[in-house]
Coordinates of C-alpha atoms in Angstrom, one line a residue:
Chain A
M474 CA 1.8 -5.0 -13.8
F475 CA 0.0 -5.5 -16.9
L476 CA -3.6 -6.0 -15.3
A477 CA -3.0 -3.6 -12.5
I478 CA -2.7 -0.5 -15.2
R479 CA -5.5 -1.7 -16.8
D480 CA -7.6 -2.2 -14.0
L481 CA -6.9 1.0 -12.5
W482 CA -8.0 2.7 -15.9
W483 CA -10.8 0.5 -16.5
A484 CA -12.2 1.1 -12.3
R485 CA -11.0 4.7 -13.2
G486 CA -13.7 6.1 -11.4
R487 CA -13.7 4.8 -8.3
F488 CA -9.5 4.9 -7.7
A489 CA -10.4 8.7 -8.8
L490 CA -12.4 8.7 -5.8
M491 CA -9.9 6.7 -3.8
A492 CA -7.0 9.0 -4.7
G493 CA -8.9 12.3 -4.2
A494 CA -9.7 11.2 -0.9
I495 CA -5.7 10.4 -0.7
A496 CA -5.3 13.4 -1.5
L497 CA -6.9 15.1 0.1
I498 CA -6.3 13.7 3.4
T499 CA -2.4 14.6 2.5
L500 CA -2.9 17.5 1.6
L501 CA -3.7 18.2 5.5
V502 CA -0.9 16.2 6.6
V503 CA 1.2 17.8 4.9
M504 CA 0.1 21.4 5.7
L505 CA -0.2 20.3 9.0
T506 CA 3.7 19.4 9.0
G507 CA 4.4 22.4 8.2
L508 CA 2.1 24.3 10.3
T509 CA 3.7 22.1 13.0
E510 CA 7.5 22.8 12.0
G511 CA 6.5 26.4 11.9
L512 CA 4.5 26.9 15.0
G513 CA 7.5 24.7 16.6
R514 CA 9.9 27.4 15.4
Q515 CA 8.4 30.2 16.7
S516 CA 8.1 28.8 19.7
T517 CA 11.7 27.8 19.7
S518 CA 13.9 29.2 17.3
A519 CA 15.5 31.6 20.5
I520 CA 16.6 28.7 22.3
T521 CA 17.7 26.5 19.2
S522 CA 19.8 29.4 17.7
L523 CA 21.8 29.5 20.8
R524 CA 26.0 28.5 20.9
A525 CA 24.9 26.0 23.5
D526 CA 25.0 22.6 24.2
Q527 CA 23.2 21.9 27.5
I528 CA 20.2 24.1 28.9
A529 CA 19.7 24.0 32.4
V530 CA 16.2 25.1 34.4
E531 CA 15.3 25.1 37.9
R532 CA 14.5 21.4 39.7
P533 CA 10.7 21.6 39.8
A534 CA 8.9 21.0 43.5
S535 CA 7.6 17.8 43.9
G536 CA 4.2 17.1 41.7
E537 CA 5.3 20.2 39.7
T538 CA 6.4 19.9 35.8
L539 CA 9.9 21.0 34.5
S540 CA 9.1 24.5 32.8
M541 CA 11.0 27.4 32.1
S542 CA 8.4 29.6 32.5
T543 CA 8.4 29.0 36.4
S544 CA 12.7 28.4 36.5
R545 CA 14.7 31.0 37.9
I546 CA 18.0 30.4 38.4
T547 CA 20.2 31.6 41.5
G548 CA 22.7 33.0 42.4
A549 CA 24.4 29.9 44.3
A550 CA 23.5 28.0 41.5
L551 CA 25.0 29.9 39.1
Q552 CA 28.4 29.9 41.2
K553 CA 28.1 25.9 41.8
A554 CA 27.4 25.6 37.8
R555 CA 30.4 27.6 36.6
T556 CA 32.4 25.0 38.6
Q557 CA 31.5 21.8 37.3
S558 CA 33.5 19.8 35.9
G559 CA 33.3 19.9 31.6
V560 CA 31.5 23.4 31.9
N561 CA 33.0 25.7 30.1
A562 CA 30.6 27.9 30.3
A563 CA 27.5 29.1 31.6
D564 CA 25.4 31.9 31.2
P565 CA 22.2 32.7 32.7
I566 CA 19.7 33.4 30.2
G567 CA 16.8 36.3 31.5
I568 CA 13.6 35.3 29.7
S569 CA 10.2 37.5 30.1
T570 CA 7.5 39.1 27.8
T571 CA 6.6 42.2 27.9
R572 CA 6.1 45.2 25.5
V573 CA 8.7 47.2 23.9
T574 CA 7.9 50.1 22.1
V575 CA 9.1 50.5 18.5
G576 CA 8.7 54.8 17.3
S577 CA 5.2 55.2 19.6
T578 CA 4.1 51.9 19.2
P579 CA 4.3 49.7 21.6
A580 CA 4.8 45.6 20.1
P581 CA 4.6 42.5 22.4
A582 CA 8.9 41.0 22.9
T583 CA 10.2 38.5 24.6
L584 CA 13.1 39.7 26.1
F585 CA 16.3 37.5 26.5
G586 CA 18.8 38.9 28.6
V587 CA 22.2 37.7 28.5
D588 CA 25.6 39.9 29.8
P589 CA 27.6 41.5 26.5
K590 CA 30.1 39.3 27.1
A591 CA 28.7 35.9 27.5
A592 CA 28.8 33.5 24.2
V593 CA 25.5 33.1 24.2
A594 CA 25.5 36.5 23.2
P595 CA 24.1 37.7 20.1
S596 CA 27.4 40.0 18.2
G597 CA 26.6 43.5 19.3
I598 CA 24.8 43.8 22.0
G599 CA 26.7 45.7 24.8
P600 CA 25.2 48.2 27.7
D601 CA 23.3 50.4 25.9
S602 CA 22.0 48.3 22.6
A603 CA 19.8 45.6 22.1
V604 CA 19.5 43.1 19.1
V605 CA 16.2 42.3 17.3
S606 CA 14.8 39.2 15.8
S607 CA 13.5 39.6 12.1
E608 CA 10.1 38.9 13.4
L609 CA 9.9 42.1 15.0
V610 CA 11.3 43.9 11.8
K611 CA 8.2 42.2 9.9
D612 CA 5.3 43.5 11.6
H613 CA 7.2 47.1 12.2
T614 CA 9.8 49.8 10.3
I615 CA 12.8 49.5 12.4
R616 CA 16.3 49.0 11.5
A617 CA 19.8 49.0 13.1
G618 CA 20.4 52.0 14.5
D619 CA 16.9 53.0 15.5
S620 CA 16.1 53.0 19.0
I621 CA 13.5 51.3 20.6
S622 CA 12.2 51.7 24.5
V623 CA 11.9 48.6 26.9
N624 CA 11.0 49.3 30.3
G625 CA 11.1 53.0 30.1
T626 CA 14.9 52.2 28.4
T627 CA 15.8 53.5 25.2
L628 CA 18.5 51.0 23.8
R629 CA 19.8 51.1 20.4
V630 CA 19.0 48.5 17.6
A631 CA 22.6 47.4 17.0
K632 CA 21.8 44.5 15.1
V633 CA 18.5 42.7 13.0
V634 CA 19.0 38.6 13.7
D635 CA 17.3 35.9 11.5
D636 CA 14.1 34.6 13.1
A637 CA 14.4 34.1 16.8
S638 CA 11.2 33.5 18.3
F639 CA 9.9 32.0 21.7
S640 CA 6.6 31.5 22.9
H641 CA 5.6 33.2 19.2
V642 CA 6.6 36.2 20.6
P643 CA 9.7 37.8 18.7
V644 CA 13.0 37.9 20.7
V645 CA 15.2 41.2 22.1
W646 CA 18.3 40.7 23.2
V647 CA 19.1 42.7 26.1
P648 CA 22.0 43.4 28.5
R649 CA 21.1 41.5 31.5
S650 CA 21.2 44.2 33.5
L651 CA 18.5 45.7 32.1
W652 CA 16.4 42.1 32.5
R653 CA 17.3 42.5 36.4
H654 CA 15.1 45.3 36.8
T655 CA 12.1 43.6 35.1
G656 CA 9.6 42.2 37.9
A657 CA 9.7 38.4 35.9
A658 CA 13.6 38.7 37.6
A659 CA 12.7 38.4 40.9
G660 CA 16.5 38.5 42.2
S661 CA 17.0 35.8 40.4
E662 CA 20.1 35.7 38.2
G663 CA 18.2 34.5 35.1
T664 CA 15.4 31.9 34.1
V665 CA 17.7 29.3 32.6
L666 CA 21.4 28.7 32.5
A667 CA 23.3 28.2 28.4
L668 CA 26.0 25.6 29.3
Q669 CA 28.9 24.7 26.8
T670 CA 30.8 22.1 27.9
G671 CA 33.1 19.9 27.1
K672 CA 34.8 16.4 28.1
G673 CA 34.3 15.3 31.6
F674 CA 30.7 16.8 31.7
D675 CA 28.1 14.5 33.6
A676 CA 24.6 15.7 33.1
Q677 CA 24.2 13.8 36.3
S678 CA 26.4 14.9 38.5
F679 CA 26.0 18.6 37.2
D680 CA 22.0 18.1 38.2
T681 CA 23.1 16.9 42.1
A682 CA 25.8 19.7 42.3
T683 CA 23.7 22.8 41.2
G684 CA 20.1 21.5 41.9
L685 CA 19.1 22.3 38.2
V686 CA 18.0 20.2 35.5
S687 CA 20.1 19.8 32.7
K688 CA 18.9 18.8 29.1
S689 CA 20.5 18.9 25.4
R690 CA 19.7 22.0 23.7
A691 CA 16.6 19.8 21.3
D692 CA 15.4 18.1 24.5
S693 CA 15.0 21.4 26.4
L694 CA 12.1 22.4 24.2
S695 CA 10.1 20.2 26.3
T696 CA 9.8 22.7 28.7
I697 CA 8.4 25.1 26.9
G698 CA 4.9 25.0 28.0
S699 CA 3.2 26.1 24.6
Y700 CA 5.8 24.8 22.5
S701 CA 5.0 20.8 24.1
A702 CA 1.2 20.9 24.3
E703 CA 0.9 22.6 20.4
N704 CA 3.6 20.2 19.1
G705 CA 1.6 17.5 21.1
S706 CA -2.0 18.1 20.1
L707 CA -0.9 18.7 16.4
T708 CA 1.4 15.4 16.5
M709 CA -1.7 13.2 17.3
I710 CA -3.8 14.9 14.7
R711 CA -1.4 13.6 12.4
G712 CA -1.4 10.1 13.9
L713 CA -4.8 10.0 13.5
L714 CA -5.0 11.5 10.0
I715 CA -2.2 9.2 9.0
A716 CA -4.1 6.0 10.6
I717 CA -7.3 6.8 9.5
S718 CA -5.9 6.8 5.4
A719 CA -4.5 3.2 6.4
L720 CA -8.1 2.5 7.3
V721 CA -9.8 4.0 4.7
I722 CA -6.9 2.7 1.7
G723 CA -7.2 -1.4 3.8
A724 CA -10.8 -0.9 3.8
F725 CA -10.7 0.0 -0.2
F726 CA -8.2 -2.7 -1.5
T727 CA -10.2 -4.7 0.8
V728 CA -13.7 -4.2 -1.1
W729 CA -11.9 -3.7 -4.3
T730 CA -10.0 -7.5 -3.6
V731 CA -13.9 -8.8 -2.6
Q732 CA -14.7 -7.7 -6.0
R733 CA -12.4 -9.4 -8.3
E734 CA -12.2 -12.3 -5.6
G735 CA -13.6 -14.0 -8.9
D736 CA -11.2 -12.9 -11.5
L737 CA -8.4 -14.1 -8.9
A738 CA -9.5 -17.6 -9.0
V739 CA -9.8 -17.5 -12.2
L740 CA -6.0 -16.1 -13.2
K741 CA -5.0 -19.3 -10.5
A742 CA -6.4 -21.5 -12.1
V743 CA -5.1 -20.5 -14.9
G744 CA -1.8 -20.6 -13.6
A745 CA -0.8 -17.5 -11.8
R746 CA 0.7 -17.6 -8.9
T747 CA 0.5 -15.9 -5.5
T748 CA 3.1 -13.7 -5.8
Y749 CA 2.5 -12.5 -9.4
L750 CA -0.8 -11.4 -8.0
L751 CA 0.6 -9.3 -4.6
R752 CA 3.3 -7.7 -6.8
D753 CA 0.4 -6.7 -9.3
A754 CA -2.1 -5.9 -5.9
L755 CA 0.8 -3.8 -4.7
G756 CA 1.7 -2.5 -7.4
Q757 CA -1.6 -0.9 -8.3
A758 CA -2.1 -0.1 -4.0
L759 CA 1.1 2.0 -5.0
L760 CA 0.3 3.4 -8.1
T761 CA -2.9 4.9 -6.4
L762 CA -1.1 6.1 -3.8
L763 CA 1.5 7.7 -5.5
L764 CA -1.4 9.6 -7.8
G765 CA -3.7 10.4 -4.7
G766 CA -0.4 11.3 -2.5
G767 CA 1.2 13.4 -5.1
I768 CA -1.9 15.6 -5.8
G769 CA -2.3 16.4 -2.2
T770 CA 1.5 16.9 -1.4
A771 CA 1.7 19.1 -4.7
A772 CA -2.1 21.0 -3.5
A773 CA 0.1 21.4 0.0
F774 CA 2.9 23.1 -1.4
A775 CA 0.9 25.4 -3.7
L776 CA -0.9 25.9 -1.1
G777 CA 1.7 26.6 1.5
L778 CA 3.9 29.1 -0.4
A779 CA 0.8 31.1 -1.1
V780 CA 0.2 31.5 2.6
R781 CA 3.2 31.3 4.1
G782 CA 3.7 35.2 4.9
Q783 CA 0.3 35.0 6.6
V784 CA 0.4 32.0 8.8
P785 CA 3.5 29.9 10.3
V786 CA 4.2 27.4 7.6
V787 CA 7.4 25.5 7.0
I788 CA 7.6 24.8 3.7
D789 CA 10.7 22.6 2.8
L790 CA 11.9 18.9 2.3
G791 CA 11.7 17.4 5.9
T792 CA 7.9 19.0 5.9
V793 CA 6.8 18.0 2.1
V794 CA 8.5 14.9 1.3
V795 CA 9.1 12.9 4.2
P796 CA 4.8 13.3 5.5
F797 CA 4.2 12.4 1.5
A798 CA 6.9 9.3 1.9
L799 CA 5.1 8.4 5.1
M800 CA 1.6 8.5 3.6
V801 CA 2.7 6.1 0.4
A802 CA 4.3 3.8 3.2
V803 CA 1.4 3.8 5.5
G804 CA -0.6 3.2 2.4
L805 CA 0.9 0.8 1.3
L806 CA 0.7 -1.0 4.8
G807 CA -3.1 -0.7 4.5
A808 CA -3.5 -2.1 1.2
T809 CA -1.3 -4.8 2.5
A810 CA -4.1 -5.7 5.1
A811 CA -5.9 -6.9 1.6
L812 CA -3.8 -8.6 0.2
R813 CA -4.7 -11.8 2.7
R814 CA -7.9 -12.7 0.2
V815 CA -5.7 -12.4 -2.6
V816 CA -3.4 -15.5 -0.9
T817 CA -6.1 -17.1 0.6
V818 CA -8.7 -17.0 -3.0
D819 CA -8.9 -20.8 -4.3
P820 CA -8.4 -21.4 -7.7
L821 CA -11.2 -24.3 -7.4
T822 CA -14.3 -22.0 -6.9
A823 CA -13.2 -20.5 -10.8
L824 CA -15.4 -23.9 -11.3
A825 CA -19.0 -23.6 -11.5
G826 CA -19.8 -26.7 -9.1
A827 CA -17.6 -25.6 -7.0
R828 CA -19.2 -22.2 -6.3
Chain B
M145 CA -13.5 -49.1 -14.7
T146 CA -11.0 -47.8 -16.9
R147 CA -12.8 -45.2 -20.0
G148 CA -11.2 -43.7 -22.9
M149 CA -8.9 -44.5 -25.7
A150 CA -5.7 -45.6 -24.8
E151 CA -5.3 -48.5 -26.7
G152 CA -2.5 -47.7 -29.0
M153 CA -1.2 -44.5 -27.7
D154 CA 1.9 -44.2 -25.7
V155 CA 1.8 -41.4 -23.9
Q156 CA -2.0 -39.8 -23.0
A157 CA -2.7 -36.5 -22.5
L158 CA -4.8 -37.1 -19.0
E159 CA -4.6 -40.9 -16.7
I160 CA -6.9 -40.9 -14.2
D161 CA -6.3 -43.6 -12.2
Q162 CA -8.6 -45.4 -9.0
V163 CA -8.9 -41.8 -8.4
T164 CA -11.0 -41.2 -4.8
V165 CA -12.2 -38.3 -3.5
R166 CA -13.7 -37.7 -0.3
F167 CA -15.0 -35.3 2.5
R168 CA -15.3 -35.4 6.3
D169 CA -19.4 -35.3 6.8
G170 CA -20.0 -35.4 10.6
E171 CA -18.9 -38.6 11.7
G172 CA -18.6 -40.0 8.3
W173 CA -17.2 -39.7 4.6
T174 CA -19.0 -38.0 1.6
Y175 CA -17.1 -39.6 -1.8
A176 CA -17.7 -37.4 -4.6
L177 CA -15.4 -40.1 -6.5
R178 CA -15.0 -43.1 -6.6
D179 CA -12.5 -45.5 -7.9
V180 CA -12.4 -43.6 -11.2
S181 CA -10.2 -44.1 -14.1
L182 CA -9.9 -42.8 -17.3
T183 CA -7.5 -41.5 -20.2
V184 CA -7.9 -39.1 -22.7
A185 CA -5.2 -39.1 -25.3
P186 CA -3.6 -36.4 -27.5
G187 CA -6.3 -35.3 -29.9
E188 CA -9.4 -37.5 -27.9
F189 CA -12.5 -35.4 -27.2
L190 CA -14.3 -36.9 -24.2
A191 CA -17.6 -35.5 -22.6
V192 CA -18.4 -36.1 -19.1
T193 CA -22.6 -36.3 -18.3
G194 CA -24.3 -37.0 -15.4
P195 CA -26.6 -35.2 -13.2
S196 CA -25.9 -32.4 -10.5
G197 CA -23.6 -33.7 -7.7
S198 CA -22.7 -36.9 -9.7
G199 CA -18.9 -35.1 -9.3
K200 CA -18.3 -33.9 -12.5
S201 CA -16.9 -30.9 -11.6
T202 CA -14.8 -32.8 -9.0
L203 CA -13.6 -35.2 -11.9
L204 CA -12.7 -31.7 -13.8
A205 CA -10.5 -30.1 -10.5
V206 CA -9.0 -33.6 -9.6
A207 CA -7.9 -33.2 -13.6
G208 CA -6.8 -29.4 -13.6
L209 CA -4.4 -29.9 -10.5
L210 CA -7.2 -28.1 -8.7
L211 CA -8.1 -30.5 -5.7
T212 CA -5.8 -33.6 -4.3
P213 CA -7.5 -37.2 -4.4
T214 CA -7.5 -38.9 -1.5
E215 CA -6.8 -42.1 -2.9
G216 CA -5.3 -42.7 -6.9
T217 CA -3.2 -41.1 -9.2
V218 CA -3.7 -38.3 -12.1
R219 CA -0.6 -38.6 -14.6
L220 CA -0.4 -35.6 -17.4
A221 CA 1.6 -36.5 -20.4
G222 CA 2.8 -39.6 -18.6
R223 CA 3.9 -37.7 -15.6
E224 CA 2.8 -38.6 -12.0
V225 CA 1.6 -35.1 -10.7
G226 CA -1.1 -36.5 -8.0
G227 CA 1.9 -35.5 -5.0
A228 CA 3.2 -32.5 -6.9
T229 CA 3.7 -29.3 -4.6
A230 CA 1.2 -26.3 -5.0
K231 CA 3.9 -24.3 -6.3
T232 CA 4.6 -27.3 -9.1
R233 CA 0.7 -28.1 -9.9
T234 CA 0.2 -23.9 -10.9
D235 CA 2.9 -23.8 -13.0
L236 CA 1.8 -27.3 -14.6
R237 CA -1.9 -25.5 -14.9
R238 CA -0.8 -22.8 -16.9
S239 CA 2.4 -24.9 -19.3
D240 CA 0.3 -28.1 -19.5
I241 CA -3.5 -27.5 -18.9
G242 CA -6.3 -25.2 -20.6
F243 CA -8.8 -24.2 -18.3
V244 CA -12.7 -23.4 -20.2
F245 CA -14.5 -22.3 -17.8
Q246 CA -18.5 -22.4 -17.5
Q247 CA -18.9 -18.5 -17.3
P248 CA -16.0 -17.4 -19.8
H249 CA -14.3 -15.0 -16.4
L250 CA -13.0 -13.0 -19.0
L251 CA -10.8 -10.2 -17.2
G252 CA -13.1 -6.8 -17.6
S253 CA -10.6 -4.2 -17.9
L254 CA -8.9 -6.2 -21.2
T255 CA -9.0 -6.7 -24.7
A256 CA -9.7 -9.7 -26.2
L257 CA -6.4 -9.4 -27.1
E258 CA -4.7 -8.9 -24.0
Q259 CA -6.6 -11.6 -22.0
L260 CA -4.4 -14.1 -24.1
Q261 CA -1.4 -11.7 -23.4
M262 CA -2.7 -11.8 -19.7
V263 CA -1.7 -16.0 -19.7
A264 CA 1.6 -15.4 -21.3
R265 CA 2.6 -12.9 -18.8
L266 CA 1.9 -14.3 -16.1
D267 CA 5.5 -17.0 -17.5
G268 CA 7.2 -13.1 -17.8
D269 CA 6.6 -13.1 -21.9
R270 CA 6.3 -10.1 -23.6
S271 CA 7.1 -11.0 -26.8
A272 CA 5.9 -9.9 -30.1
A273 CA 6.1 -13.6 -31.2
T274 CA 3.6 -13.9 -28.1
T275 CA 1.8 -11.1 -29.4
Q276 CA 1.0 -12.5 -32.9
H277 CA 0.0 -15.8 -31.8
A278 CA -2.7 -15.1 -29.6
K279 CA -3.7 -13.0 -32.5
D280 CA -3.6 -16.2 -34.7
L281 CA -5.6 -18.3 -32.2
L282 CA -8.2 -15.1 -32.1
E283 CA -8.4 -15.6 -35.8
Q284 CA -9.0 -19.4 -35.5
V285 CA -11.8 -18.9 -33.0
G286 CA -13.0 -16.4 -35.6
L287 CA -13.0 -13.5 -33.5
G288 CA -9.6 -11.5 -35.5
S289 CA -12.0 -8.9 -36.4
V290 CA -12.9 -7.9 -32.2
M291 CA -9.7 -8.7 -30.8
H292 CA -9.2 -4.9 -29.2
K293 CA -13.2 -5.3 -28.0
R294 CA -13.8 -5.4 -24.3
P295 CA -16.0 -8.6 -22.8
S296 CA -19.1 -6.1 -22.2
T297 CA -19.0 -5.4 -25.9
L298 CA -18.9 -8.8 -27.2
S299 CA -22.2 -11.4 -27.1
G300 CA -22.1 -14.4 -25.1
G301 CA -21.3 -16.7 -28.2
Q302 CA -18.0 -14.6 -28.8
R303 CA -16.9 -14.2 -25.1
Q304 CA -17.0 -18.1 -24.9
R305 CA -14.6 -17.9 -27.8
V306 CA -11.7 -15.4 -26.3
G307 CA -12.4 -18.0 -23.1
I308 CA -11.4 -21.0 -25.4
A309 CA -8.6 -19.0 -26.9
R310 CA -7.5 -18.2 -23.6
A311 CA -7.2 -21.7 -22.8
L312 CA -5.0 -22.2 -26.4
M313 CA -2.6 -20.0 -25.3
G314 CA -0.2 -21.7 -23.4
D315 CA -0.1 -24.5 -25.9
P316 CA -1.6 -27.0 -23.2
E317 CA -1.3 -30.9 -23.5
L318 CA -5.2 -30.9 -22.4
L319 CA -7.8 -29.3 -22.2
L320 CA -10.5 -29.4 -19.4
V321 CA -14.2 -27.5 -20.0
D322 CA -16.5 -26.6 -17.6
E323 CA -20.4 -26.9 -18.5
P324 CA -18.8 -24.3 -22.1
T325 CA -22.6 -24.1 -23.1
S326 CA -24.9 -23.6 -20.3
A327 CA -24.8 -19.8 -20.6
L328 CA -25.6 -19.9 -24.8
D329 CA -28.7 -21.2 -26.7
H330 CA -28.6 -24.0 -28.5
E331 CA -27.3 -22.6 -31.7
R332 CA -24.0 -21.1 -29.6
G333 CA -23.8 -23.9 -27.4
V334 CA -23.6 -26.5 -30.8
A335 CA -21.4 -23.8 -32.3
I336 CA -19.2 -23.3 -29.3
V337 CA -19.0 -27.5 -29.1
D338 CA -17.9 -27.9 -33.2
L339 CA -15.0 -25.4 -32.2
L340 CA -13.7 -27.6 -29.2
R341 CA -13.8 -30.7 -30.9
T342 CA -12.3 -29.3 -34.2
L343 CA -9.9 -27.3 -32.8
T344 CA -9.1 -30.8 -30.8
H345 CA -8.5 -32.8 -33.6
E346 CA -6.2 -30.2 -35.1
R347 CA -4.0 -29.5 -32.7
G348 CA -3.7 -32.5 -30.5
L349 CA -5.0 -31.9 -27.9
G350 CA -6.7 -33.8 -25.3
T351 CA -10.0 -32.4 -24.6
L352 CA -12.5 -33.1 -21.4
V353 CA -16.1 -31.6 -21.2
V354 CA -18.1 -31.8 -18.2
T355 CA -21.9 -30.8 -19.7
H356 CA -24.7 -31.8 -18.8
D357 CA -26.1 -30.8 -22.3
L358 CA -26.1 -34.1 -24.6
G359 CA -28.1 -31.9 -27.3
T360 CA -24.9 -30.0 -28.2
L361 CA -22.5 -33.1 -28.8
G362 CA -22.6 -34.8 -31.7
S363 CA -23.4 -38.8 -32.2
D364 CA -20.0 -39.7 -33.2
D365 CA -18.6 -38.0 -29.6
E366 CA -17.7 -40.0 -27.0
V367 CA -19.5 -39.9 -23.5
I368 CA -19.3 -41.6 -20.2
R369 CA -21.3 -40.7 -17.5
L370 CA -21.0 -40.4 -13.6
V371 CA -23.5 -40.9 -11.3
D372 CA -22.8 -40.6 -7.1
G373 CA -19.3 -40.3 -7.8
K374 CA -18.8 -43.7 -9.9
L375 CA -18.6 -44.7 -13.9
A376 CA -21.7 -45.5 -15.2
V377 CA -22.2 -46.9 -18.0
E378 CA -21.5 -46.0 -21.7
E379 CA -24.0 -44.2 -23.3
P380 CA -24.3 -43.0 -26.8
V381 CA -25.5 -39.4 -27.9
D382 CA -28.6 -39.7 -29.7

C-alpha cells in the first residue's frame, strides 16, 4: 500500500471524482434498499406478523396467477384443510380494502376478518371490538377505547398493535362475522387460510386434498400482487445500479492502469513481483471504494433518518450495511477486470529500445 | 568474440557467453544478437555503442534478465541464470541488478527519498536503517537537499541522479544503464557519466552502459560496438 496511498493523494482530483461517483451510486443503492424494505413492509407486515406457518390460497384457474386478491376459501376447502394430517389449526382470514370511519373522518383500511378465538387472531378482538394498526393511529387521533365504524357497524377499539399493513393500507382486525357481510366475501369463508402445522404436514398432499395452494409465510408474500410488482421493479433498479457501479469502477481502474503501464513496467524491471503490484492495485481500489461508499452510506443514513417520517424507508443494519458491503464487493470485482493489465505489462518495455 | 576485463578475476559481475537472440519473422528469422560474448568485472565500466537496431537494448535486456536468450548462457556473479524461472529472474533483478533507464521513469507520486524506499518495500523492508541508506545514497549523488521533492519539481539531471540512486538501493552487483544522457544536454550528460563511473569504481560495481553518445564518455572508458547484433571491433573514444 506504500505506492497506492501516495498515488491516491497525488492523483486526488481523479480519485475524488471516482469516489464521488461511488458515493452517489451508494447513496442511491442504500436509499433504494431502505425504500424497498419500507414499501415491502407496508405491503406485507400484516402477513409476516401472522402466527402461522403456512398460508394457503385458492388455486387459480389455468392461465391465471396465484394471488391473494382473487383467492376465495370455500367452506368445503376449509373443512378439508382442518382434517389434513399435520394441520394443528386452519383459520380463514377475510381480507378486503374498505373505508372505516374514525370519528367523522373516513380512512382507508384493509379489513382482516378473523374469528376472535382463532389462533391467528390478535388479542383483544371480540364480537364488538376491533384491533387497529399503529399506521392508522399515526394519521388519525385514535386510541384504545375509542370507536370506529366499519360498514355501518360501530366497533370499540380494543387495542392498537404495531405496524400492520397490507398493500400499503393499515390493517383493522375485525370479527370475521362482520367481514362476511362485506361485498368482498361473496359467500366465501375467507380470502386466505392461515395454517399452524406440525409433524406430518405435507404441503403437496394438503394442496391435492384441498384444492388450495399452501406456501410458507415468507413465500406467500409473492402472491400479494402489489408487493411482487414493486419489489421486482425496485430490485431490478438496485441490480442495475450495482452493475453500473461495477462497470464504472472497472472502467476507471482500467484507464488508471493504462496510464500507469510505464510505471508498472519499471517497477517490474526493478524487481517488483506481480503479486505485490496486484495487492497494491486492489488495495487502492478498496480504499477508494471504502471512502466513496462510506460517504454515500453515511449520506443515505442521514437522509433516511430525516425523511423516514414522510417516506416509508427502513434504516437499519440490513438496509445500510449490507448494500454498502455489496457495493464494495461488486466494486472490487469491477476493479479486478483492470488487474489483467497489471499482470500482462512487460518489464521489457521499460527499456527505451523496446518501446 | 569475447570482450571484457575478465582476466585475473575469479567472479565476474556479468558473463554473457555466445548469446544469440532471434525472433521469428515470417518464414525466416531476425537476429537481434548473434553469438555475443562479453564479461563485466566488478569495478569495470563498459560502454556499448552502435547504431539504432544494432542490438544494444536487446543486450541490456538479456543482461537484465528481461529477455531469455535463444542460445547461450548468462551468469550473474558467477551464477548461471539463463534458465531461471520468471519469479527467480524477478528476485534477481531486485537483489543483484540495478537499472538506470533512459528516461528516469520515476514514479510521479513519490518524493526522491520515497523512490528509493519503494525499492526496499518490494522486499518488505521498512527499517529505519534502509531509510538512512536511501538518504546516504541521495547525498552521494548530490541530492541531499531535494530528497523530499517530487520528480515534477526536479531538473532532468536531478531526476536522472535519483534514478541512479534508486538503481543502487539494493546494493547490486551489476548496474545496467540505458541511454542515460539522451534526455540531457552535453554538460549534464558528461556529469551523469562521470557520476556513474565514480560509483562503479567506488562501489566495485560491474557497469554496462548502452549509449549512442560517445561524446559523454571519457578517453579511458572501455567501449565496444555492436553492429547488426554482432560485436564489432573495439574502438577508442577519441
